CSV table of N, CA, C and O in Angstrom, one decimal:
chain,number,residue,atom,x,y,z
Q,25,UNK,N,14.9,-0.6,-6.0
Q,25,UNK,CA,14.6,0.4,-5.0
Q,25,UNK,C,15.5,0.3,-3.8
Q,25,UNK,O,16.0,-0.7,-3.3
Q,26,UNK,N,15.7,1.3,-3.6
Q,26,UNK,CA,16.7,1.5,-2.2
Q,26,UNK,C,16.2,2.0,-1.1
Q,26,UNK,O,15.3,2.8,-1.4
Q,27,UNK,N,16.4,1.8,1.0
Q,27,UNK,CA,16.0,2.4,1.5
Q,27,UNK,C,15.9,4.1,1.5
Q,27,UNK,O,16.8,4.8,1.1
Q,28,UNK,N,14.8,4.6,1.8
Q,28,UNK,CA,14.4,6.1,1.6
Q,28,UNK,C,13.9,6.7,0.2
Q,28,UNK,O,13.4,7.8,-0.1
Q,29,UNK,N,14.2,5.6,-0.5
Q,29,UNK,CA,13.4,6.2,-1.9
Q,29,UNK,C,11.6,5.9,-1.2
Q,29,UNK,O,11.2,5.6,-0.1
Q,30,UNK,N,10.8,6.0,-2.5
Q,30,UNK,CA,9.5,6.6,-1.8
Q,30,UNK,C,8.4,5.6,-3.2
Q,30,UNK,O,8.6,5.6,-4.4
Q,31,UNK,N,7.1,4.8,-2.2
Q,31,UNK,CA,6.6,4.0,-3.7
Q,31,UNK,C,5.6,4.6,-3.7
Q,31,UNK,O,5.3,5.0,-2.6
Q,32,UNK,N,4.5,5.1,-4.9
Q,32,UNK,CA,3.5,5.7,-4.9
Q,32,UNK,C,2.8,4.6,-5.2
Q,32,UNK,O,3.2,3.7,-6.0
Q,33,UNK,N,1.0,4.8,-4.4
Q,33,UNK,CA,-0.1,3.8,-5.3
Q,33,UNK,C,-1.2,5.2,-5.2
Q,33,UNK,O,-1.7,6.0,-4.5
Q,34,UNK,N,-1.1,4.5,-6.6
Q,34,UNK,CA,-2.5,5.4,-7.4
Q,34,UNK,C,-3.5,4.4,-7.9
Q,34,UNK,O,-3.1,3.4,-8.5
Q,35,UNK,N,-4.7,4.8,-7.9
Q,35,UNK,CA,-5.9,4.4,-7.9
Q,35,UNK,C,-7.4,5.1,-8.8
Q,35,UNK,O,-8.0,6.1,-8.4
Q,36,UNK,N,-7.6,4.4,-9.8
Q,36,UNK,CA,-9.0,5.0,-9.9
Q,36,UNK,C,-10.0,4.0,-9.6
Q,36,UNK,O,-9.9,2.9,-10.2
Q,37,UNK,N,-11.2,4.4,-8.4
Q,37,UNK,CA,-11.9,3.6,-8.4
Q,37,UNK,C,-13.5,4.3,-9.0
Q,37,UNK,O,-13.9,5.5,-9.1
Q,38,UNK,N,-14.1,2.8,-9.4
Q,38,UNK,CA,-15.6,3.3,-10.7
Q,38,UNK,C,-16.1,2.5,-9.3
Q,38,UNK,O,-15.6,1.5,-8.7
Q,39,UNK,N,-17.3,3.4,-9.1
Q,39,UNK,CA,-18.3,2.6,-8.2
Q,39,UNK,C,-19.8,2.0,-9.9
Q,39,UNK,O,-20.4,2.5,-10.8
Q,40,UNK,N,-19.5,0.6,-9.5
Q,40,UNK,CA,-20.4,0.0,-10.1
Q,40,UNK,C,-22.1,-0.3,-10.1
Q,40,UNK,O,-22.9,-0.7,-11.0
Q,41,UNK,N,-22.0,0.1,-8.8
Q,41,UNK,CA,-23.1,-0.1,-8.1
Q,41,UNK,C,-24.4,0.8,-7.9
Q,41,UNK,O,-24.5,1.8,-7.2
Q,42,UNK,N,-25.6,0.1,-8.7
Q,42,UNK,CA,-26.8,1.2,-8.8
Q,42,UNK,C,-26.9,1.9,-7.8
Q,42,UNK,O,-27.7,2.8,-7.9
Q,43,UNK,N,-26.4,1.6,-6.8
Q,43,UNK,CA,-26.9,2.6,-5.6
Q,43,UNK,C,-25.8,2.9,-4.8
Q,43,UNK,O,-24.9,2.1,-4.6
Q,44,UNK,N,-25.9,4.3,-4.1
Q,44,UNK,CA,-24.8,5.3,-3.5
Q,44,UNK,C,-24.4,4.1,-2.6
Q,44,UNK,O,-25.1,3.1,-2.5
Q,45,UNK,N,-23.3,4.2,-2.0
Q,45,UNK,CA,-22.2,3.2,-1.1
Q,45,UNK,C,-21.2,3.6,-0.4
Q,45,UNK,O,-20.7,4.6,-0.9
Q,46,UNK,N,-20.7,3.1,0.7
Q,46,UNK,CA,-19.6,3.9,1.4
Q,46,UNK,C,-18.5,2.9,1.3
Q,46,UNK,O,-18.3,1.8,1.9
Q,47,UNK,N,-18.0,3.5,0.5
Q,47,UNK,CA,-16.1,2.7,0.4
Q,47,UNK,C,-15.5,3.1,1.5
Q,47,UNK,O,-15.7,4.2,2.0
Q,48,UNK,N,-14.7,2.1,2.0
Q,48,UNK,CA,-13.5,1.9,3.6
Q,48,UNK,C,-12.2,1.2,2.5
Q,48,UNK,O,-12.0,0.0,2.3
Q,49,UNK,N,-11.5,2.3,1.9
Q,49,UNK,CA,-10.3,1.6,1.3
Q,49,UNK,C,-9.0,1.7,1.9
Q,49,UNK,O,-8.5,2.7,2.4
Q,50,UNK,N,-8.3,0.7,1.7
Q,50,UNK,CA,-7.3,0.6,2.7
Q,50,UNK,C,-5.7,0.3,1.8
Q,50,UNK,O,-5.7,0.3,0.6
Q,51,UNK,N,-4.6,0.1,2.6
Q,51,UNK,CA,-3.8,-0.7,1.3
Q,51,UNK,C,-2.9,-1.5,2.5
Q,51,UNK,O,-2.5,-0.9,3.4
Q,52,UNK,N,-2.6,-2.5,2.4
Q,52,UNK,CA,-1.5,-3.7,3.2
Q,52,UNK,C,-0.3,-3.6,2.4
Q,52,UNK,O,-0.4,-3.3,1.2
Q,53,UNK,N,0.8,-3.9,3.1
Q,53,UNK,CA,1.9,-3.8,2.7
Q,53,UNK,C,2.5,-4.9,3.5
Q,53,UNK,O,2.7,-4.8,4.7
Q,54,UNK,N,2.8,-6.1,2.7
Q,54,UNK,CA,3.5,-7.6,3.1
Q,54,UNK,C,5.2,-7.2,3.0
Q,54,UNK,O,5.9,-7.3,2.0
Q,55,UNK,N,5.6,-6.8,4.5
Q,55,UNK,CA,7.4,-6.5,4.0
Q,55,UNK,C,7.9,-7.8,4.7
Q,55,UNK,O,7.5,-8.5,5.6
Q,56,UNK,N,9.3,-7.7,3.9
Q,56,UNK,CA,10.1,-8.8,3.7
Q,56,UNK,C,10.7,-8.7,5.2
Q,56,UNK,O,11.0,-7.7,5.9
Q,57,UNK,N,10.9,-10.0,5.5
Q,57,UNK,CA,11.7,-10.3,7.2
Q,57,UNK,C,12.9,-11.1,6.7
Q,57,UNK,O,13.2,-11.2,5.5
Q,58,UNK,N,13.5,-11.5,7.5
Q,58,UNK,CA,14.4,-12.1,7.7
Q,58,UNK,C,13.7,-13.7,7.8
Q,58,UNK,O,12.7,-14.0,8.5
Q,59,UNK,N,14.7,-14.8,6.8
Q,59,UNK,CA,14.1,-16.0,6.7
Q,59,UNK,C,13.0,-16.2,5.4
Q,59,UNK,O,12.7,-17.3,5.3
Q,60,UNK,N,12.7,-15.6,4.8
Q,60,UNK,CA,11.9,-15.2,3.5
Q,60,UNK,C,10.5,-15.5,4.0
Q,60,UNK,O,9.7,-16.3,3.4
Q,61,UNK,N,10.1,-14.8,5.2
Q,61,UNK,CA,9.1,-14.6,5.8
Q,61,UNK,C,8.5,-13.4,5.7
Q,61,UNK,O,9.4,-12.6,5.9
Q,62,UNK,N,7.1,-12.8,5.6
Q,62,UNK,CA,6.4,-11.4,5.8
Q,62,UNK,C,5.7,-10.8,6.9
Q,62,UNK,O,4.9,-11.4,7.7
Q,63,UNK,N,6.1,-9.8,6.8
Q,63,UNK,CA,4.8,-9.5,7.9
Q,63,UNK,C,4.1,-8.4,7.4
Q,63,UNK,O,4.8,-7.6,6.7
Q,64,UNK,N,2.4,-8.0,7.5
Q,64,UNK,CA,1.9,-7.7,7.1
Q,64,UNK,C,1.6,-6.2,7.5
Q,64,UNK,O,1.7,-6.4,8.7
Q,65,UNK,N,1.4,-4.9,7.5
Q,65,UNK,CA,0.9,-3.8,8.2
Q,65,UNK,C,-0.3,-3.6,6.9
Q,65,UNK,O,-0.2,-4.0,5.7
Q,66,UNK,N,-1.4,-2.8,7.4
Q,66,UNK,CA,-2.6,-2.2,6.9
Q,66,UNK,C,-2.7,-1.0,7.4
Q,66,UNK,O,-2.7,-0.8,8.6
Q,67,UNK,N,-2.9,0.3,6.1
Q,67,UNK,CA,-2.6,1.0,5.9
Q,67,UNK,C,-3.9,1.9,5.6
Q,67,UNK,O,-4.3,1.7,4.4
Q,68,UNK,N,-4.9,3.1,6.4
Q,68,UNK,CA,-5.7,3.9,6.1
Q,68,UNK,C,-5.6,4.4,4.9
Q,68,UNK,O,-4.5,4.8,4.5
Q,69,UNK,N,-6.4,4.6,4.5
Q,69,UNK,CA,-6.3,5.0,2.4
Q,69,UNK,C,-7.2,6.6,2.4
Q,69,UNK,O,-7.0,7.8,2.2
Q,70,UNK,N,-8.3,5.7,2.9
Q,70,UNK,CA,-10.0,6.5,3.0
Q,70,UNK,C,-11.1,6.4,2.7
Q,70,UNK,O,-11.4,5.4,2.0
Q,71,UNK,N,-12.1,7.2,3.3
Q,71,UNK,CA,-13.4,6.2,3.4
Q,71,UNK,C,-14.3,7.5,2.9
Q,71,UNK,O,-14.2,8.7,3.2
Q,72,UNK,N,-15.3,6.8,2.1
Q,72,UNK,CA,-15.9,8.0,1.3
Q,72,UNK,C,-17.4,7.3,0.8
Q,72,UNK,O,-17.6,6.1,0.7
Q,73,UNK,N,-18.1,8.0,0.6
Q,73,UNK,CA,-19.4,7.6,0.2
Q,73,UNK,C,-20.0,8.1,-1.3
Q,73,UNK,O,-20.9,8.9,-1.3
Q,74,UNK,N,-19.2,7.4,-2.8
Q,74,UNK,CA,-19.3,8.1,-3.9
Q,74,UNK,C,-20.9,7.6,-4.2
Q,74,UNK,O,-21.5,6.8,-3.4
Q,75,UNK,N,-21.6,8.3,-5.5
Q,75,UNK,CA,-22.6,8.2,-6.0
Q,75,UNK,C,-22.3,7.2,-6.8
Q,75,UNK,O,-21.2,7.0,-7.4
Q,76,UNK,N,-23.6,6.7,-6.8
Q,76,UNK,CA,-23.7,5.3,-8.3
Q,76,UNK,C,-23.0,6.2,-9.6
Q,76,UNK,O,-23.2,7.3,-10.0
Q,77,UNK,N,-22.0,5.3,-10.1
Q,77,UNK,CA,-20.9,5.5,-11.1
Q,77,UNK,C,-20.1,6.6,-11.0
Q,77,UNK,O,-19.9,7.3,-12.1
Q,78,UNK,N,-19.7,7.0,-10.1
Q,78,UNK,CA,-18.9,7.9,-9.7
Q,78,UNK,C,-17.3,7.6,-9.8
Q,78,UNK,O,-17.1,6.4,-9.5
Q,79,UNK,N,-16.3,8.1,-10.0
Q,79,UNK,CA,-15.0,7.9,-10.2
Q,79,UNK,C,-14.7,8.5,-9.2
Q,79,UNK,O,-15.2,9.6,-8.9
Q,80,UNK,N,-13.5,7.7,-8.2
Q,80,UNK,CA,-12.6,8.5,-7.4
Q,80,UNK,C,-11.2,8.5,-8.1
Q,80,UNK,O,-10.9,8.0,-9.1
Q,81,UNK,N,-10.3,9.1,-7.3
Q,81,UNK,CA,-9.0,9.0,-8.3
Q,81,UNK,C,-8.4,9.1,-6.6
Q,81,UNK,O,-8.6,10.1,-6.0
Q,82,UNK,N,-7.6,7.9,-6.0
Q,82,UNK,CA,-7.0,7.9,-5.2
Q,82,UNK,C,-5.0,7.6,-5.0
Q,82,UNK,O,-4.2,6.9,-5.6
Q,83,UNK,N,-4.8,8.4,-4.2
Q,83,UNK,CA,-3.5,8.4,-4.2
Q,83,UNK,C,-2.2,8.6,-3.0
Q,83,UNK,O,-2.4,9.7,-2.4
Q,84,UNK,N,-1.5,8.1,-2.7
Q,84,UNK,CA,-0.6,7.9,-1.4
Q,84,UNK,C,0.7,7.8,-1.6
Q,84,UNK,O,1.1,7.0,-2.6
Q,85,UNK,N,1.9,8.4,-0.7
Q,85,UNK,CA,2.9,8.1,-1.5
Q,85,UNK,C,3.7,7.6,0.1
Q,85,UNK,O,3.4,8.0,1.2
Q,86,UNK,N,4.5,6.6,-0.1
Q,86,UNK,CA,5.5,6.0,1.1
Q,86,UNK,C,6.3,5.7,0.9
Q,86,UNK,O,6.6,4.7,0.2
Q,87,UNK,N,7.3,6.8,1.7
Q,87,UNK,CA,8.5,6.8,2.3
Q,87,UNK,C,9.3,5.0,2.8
Q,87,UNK,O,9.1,4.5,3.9
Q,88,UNK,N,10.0,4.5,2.0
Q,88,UNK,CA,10.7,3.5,2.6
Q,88,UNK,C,11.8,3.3,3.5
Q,88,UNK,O,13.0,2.8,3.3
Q,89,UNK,N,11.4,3.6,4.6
Q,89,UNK,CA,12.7,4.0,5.2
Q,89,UNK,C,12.5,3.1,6.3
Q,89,UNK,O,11.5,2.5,6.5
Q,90,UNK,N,13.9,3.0,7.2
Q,90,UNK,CA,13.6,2.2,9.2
Q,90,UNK,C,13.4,3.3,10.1
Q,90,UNK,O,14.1,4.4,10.2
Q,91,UNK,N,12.3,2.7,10.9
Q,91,UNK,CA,11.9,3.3,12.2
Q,91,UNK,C,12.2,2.8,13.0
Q,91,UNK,O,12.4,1.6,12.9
Q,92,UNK,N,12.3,3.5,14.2
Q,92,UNK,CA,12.4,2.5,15.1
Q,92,UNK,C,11.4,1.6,15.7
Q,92,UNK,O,11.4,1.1,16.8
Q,93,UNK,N,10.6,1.4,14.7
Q,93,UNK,CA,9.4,0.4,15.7
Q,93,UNK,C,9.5,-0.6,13.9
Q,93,UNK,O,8.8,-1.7,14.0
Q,94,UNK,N,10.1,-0.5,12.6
Q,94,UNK,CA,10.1,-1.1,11.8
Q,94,UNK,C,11.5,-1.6,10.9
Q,94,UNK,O,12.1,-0.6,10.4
Q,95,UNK,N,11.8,-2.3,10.9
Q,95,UNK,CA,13.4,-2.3,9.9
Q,95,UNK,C,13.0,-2.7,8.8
Q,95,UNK,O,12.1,-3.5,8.8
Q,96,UNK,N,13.6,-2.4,7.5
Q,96,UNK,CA,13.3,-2.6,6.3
Q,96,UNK,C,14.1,-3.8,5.9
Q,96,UNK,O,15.1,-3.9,6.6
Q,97,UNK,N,14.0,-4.8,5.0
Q,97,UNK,CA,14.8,-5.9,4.9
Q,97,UNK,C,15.1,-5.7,3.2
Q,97,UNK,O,14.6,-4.8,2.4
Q,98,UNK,N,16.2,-6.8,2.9
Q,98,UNK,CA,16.1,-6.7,0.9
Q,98,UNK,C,15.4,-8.1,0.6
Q,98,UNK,O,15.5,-9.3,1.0
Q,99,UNK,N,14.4,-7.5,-0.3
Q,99,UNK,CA,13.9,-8.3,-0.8
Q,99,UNK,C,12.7,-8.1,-1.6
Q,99,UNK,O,12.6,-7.1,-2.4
Q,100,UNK,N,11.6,-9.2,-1.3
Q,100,UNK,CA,10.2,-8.6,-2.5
Q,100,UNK,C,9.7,-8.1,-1.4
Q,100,UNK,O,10.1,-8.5,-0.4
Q,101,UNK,N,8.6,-7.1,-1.5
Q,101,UNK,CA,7.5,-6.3,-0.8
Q,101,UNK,C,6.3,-6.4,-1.7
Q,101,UNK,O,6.4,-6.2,-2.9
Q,102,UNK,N,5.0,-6.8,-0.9
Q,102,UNK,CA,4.0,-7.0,-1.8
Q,102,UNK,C,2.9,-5.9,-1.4
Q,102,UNK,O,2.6,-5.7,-0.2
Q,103,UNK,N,2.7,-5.4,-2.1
Q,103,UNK,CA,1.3,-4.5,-1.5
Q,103,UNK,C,0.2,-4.5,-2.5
Q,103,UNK,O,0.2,-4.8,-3.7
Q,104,UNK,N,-0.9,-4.1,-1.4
Q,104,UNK,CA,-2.7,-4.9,-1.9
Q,104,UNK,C,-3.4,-3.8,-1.7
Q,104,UNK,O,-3.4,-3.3,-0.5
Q,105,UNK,N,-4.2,-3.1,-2.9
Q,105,UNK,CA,-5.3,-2.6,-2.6
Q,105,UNK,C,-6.5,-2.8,-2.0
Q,105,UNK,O,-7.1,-3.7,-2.6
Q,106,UNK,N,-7.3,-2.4,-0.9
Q,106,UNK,CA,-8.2,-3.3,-0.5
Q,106,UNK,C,-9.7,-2.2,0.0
Q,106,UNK,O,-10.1,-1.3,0.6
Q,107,UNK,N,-10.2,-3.2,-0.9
Q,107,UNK,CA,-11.9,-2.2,-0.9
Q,107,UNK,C,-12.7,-2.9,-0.4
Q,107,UNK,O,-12.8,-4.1,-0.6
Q,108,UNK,N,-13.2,-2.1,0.4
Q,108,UNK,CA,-14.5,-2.8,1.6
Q,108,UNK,C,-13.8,-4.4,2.6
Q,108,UNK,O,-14.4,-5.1,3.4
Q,109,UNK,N,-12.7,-4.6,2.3
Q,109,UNK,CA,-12.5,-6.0,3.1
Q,109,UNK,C,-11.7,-7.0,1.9
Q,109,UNK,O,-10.9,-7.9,2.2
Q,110,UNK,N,-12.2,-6.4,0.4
Q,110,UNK,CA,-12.0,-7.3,-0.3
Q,110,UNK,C,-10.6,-6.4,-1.6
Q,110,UNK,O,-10.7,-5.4,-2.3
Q,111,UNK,N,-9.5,-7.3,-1.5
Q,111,UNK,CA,-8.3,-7.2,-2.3
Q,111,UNK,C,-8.6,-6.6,-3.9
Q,111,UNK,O,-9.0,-7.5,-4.5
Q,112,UNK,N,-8.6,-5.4,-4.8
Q,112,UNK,CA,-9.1,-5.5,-5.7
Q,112,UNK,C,-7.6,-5.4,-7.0
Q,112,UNK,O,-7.7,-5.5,-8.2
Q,113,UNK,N,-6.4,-5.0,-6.0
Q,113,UNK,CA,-5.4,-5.0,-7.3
Q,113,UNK,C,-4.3,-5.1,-6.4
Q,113,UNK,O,-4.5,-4.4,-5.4
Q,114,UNK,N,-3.2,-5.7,-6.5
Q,114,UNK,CA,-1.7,-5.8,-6.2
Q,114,UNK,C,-0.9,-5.4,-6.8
Q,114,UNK,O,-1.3,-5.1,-8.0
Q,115,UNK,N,0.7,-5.2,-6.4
Q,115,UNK,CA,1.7,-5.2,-7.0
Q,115,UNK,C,2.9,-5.3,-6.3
Q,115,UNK,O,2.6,-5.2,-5.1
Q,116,UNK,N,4.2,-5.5,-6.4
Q,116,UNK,CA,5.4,-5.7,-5.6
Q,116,UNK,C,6.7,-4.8,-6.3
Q,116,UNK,O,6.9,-4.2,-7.4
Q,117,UNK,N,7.6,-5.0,-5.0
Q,117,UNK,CA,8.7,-3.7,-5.1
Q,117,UNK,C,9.8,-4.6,-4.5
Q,117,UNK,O,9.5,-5.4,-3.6
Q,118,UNK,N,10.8,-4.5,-5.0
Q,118,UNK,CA,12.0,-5.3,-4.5
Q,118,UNK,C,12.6,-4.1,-3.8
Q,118,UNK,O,12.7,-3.0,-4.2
Q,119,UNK,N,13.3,-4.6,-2.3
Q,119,UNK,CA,14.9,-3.6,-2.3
Q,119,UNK,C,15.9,-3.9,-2.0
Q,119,UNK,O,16.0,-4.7,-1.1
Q,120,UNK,N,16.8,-3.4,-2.7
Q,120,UNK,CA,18.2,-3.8,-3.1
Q,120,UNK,C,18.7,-4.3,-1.7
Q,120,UNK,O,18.0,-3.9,-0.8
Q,121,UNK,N,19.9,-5.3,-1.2
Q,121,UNK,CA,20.8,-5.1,-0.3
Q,121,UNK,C,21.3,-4.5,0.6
Q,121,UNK,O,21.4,-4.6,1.8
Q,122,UNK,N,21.9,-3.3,-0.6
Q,122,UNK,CA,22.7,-2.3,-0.1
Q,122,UNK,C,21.8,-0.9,-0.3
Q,122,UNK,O,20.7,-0.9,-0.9
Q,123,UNK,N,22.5,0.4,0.5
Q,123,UNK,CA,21.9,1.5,0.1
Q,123,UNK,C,22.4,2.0,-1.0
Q,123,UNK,O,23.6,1.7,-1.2
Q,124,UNK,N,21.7,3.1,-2.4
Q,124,UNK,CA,22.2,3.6,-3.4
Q,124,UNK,C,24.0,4.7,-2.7
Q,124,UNK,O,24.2,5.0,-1.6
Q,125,UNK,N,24.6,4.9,-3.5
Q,125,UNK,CA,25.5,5.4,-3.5
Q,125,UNK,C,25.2,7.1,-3.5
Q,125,UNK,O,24.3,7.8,-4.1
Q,126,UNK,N,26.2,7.5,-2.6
Q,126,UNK,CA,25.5,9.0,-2.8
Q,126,UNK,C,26.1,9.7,-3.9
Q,126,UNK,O,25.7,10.8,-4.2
């Protein structure tokens, strides 16, 4: 992956639970620093109150790019789905050194 390309997370969540509940789901994103160190940002998803066994189908898409309040580094990037407080699926994204070629 190169700066300004874009990662999607998609989600189906099954509420398991005999009884109606209010999900607060979030997603963290561990980006790569300088020194092979992270830092972490948490990220609003959505907060919803499905019925006992209800499916949601969630989905977000992000721009990789620098801001001025963030610089992007090359390396691994880890990102965490996170329901009610608690991590329920991961995955990671490398990015390249350089930018792609136009």
């Amino acid at each position: 992956m190169h700066l300004g390309e874009t990662i999607t997370i998609d989600a189906d969540l099954v509420s398991t639970s005999p009884d109606d509940q209010r999900l607060v789901v979030d997603y963290r994103v561990h980006y790569a620093r300088l020194g092979g160190k992270t830092a972490a940002k948490v990220f609003k998803l959505r907060t919803f109150d499905p019925l006992a066994g209800q499916c949601a189908k969630l989905g977000v898409r992000q721009a990789i790019r620098d801001f001025s309040t963030r610089r992007h580094y090359p390396g691994r990037h880890e990102v965490e789905l996170i329901v009610n407080g608690l991590t329920m699926a991961s995955f990671a994204f490398d990015i390249a050194s350089y930018p792609a070629a136009a």
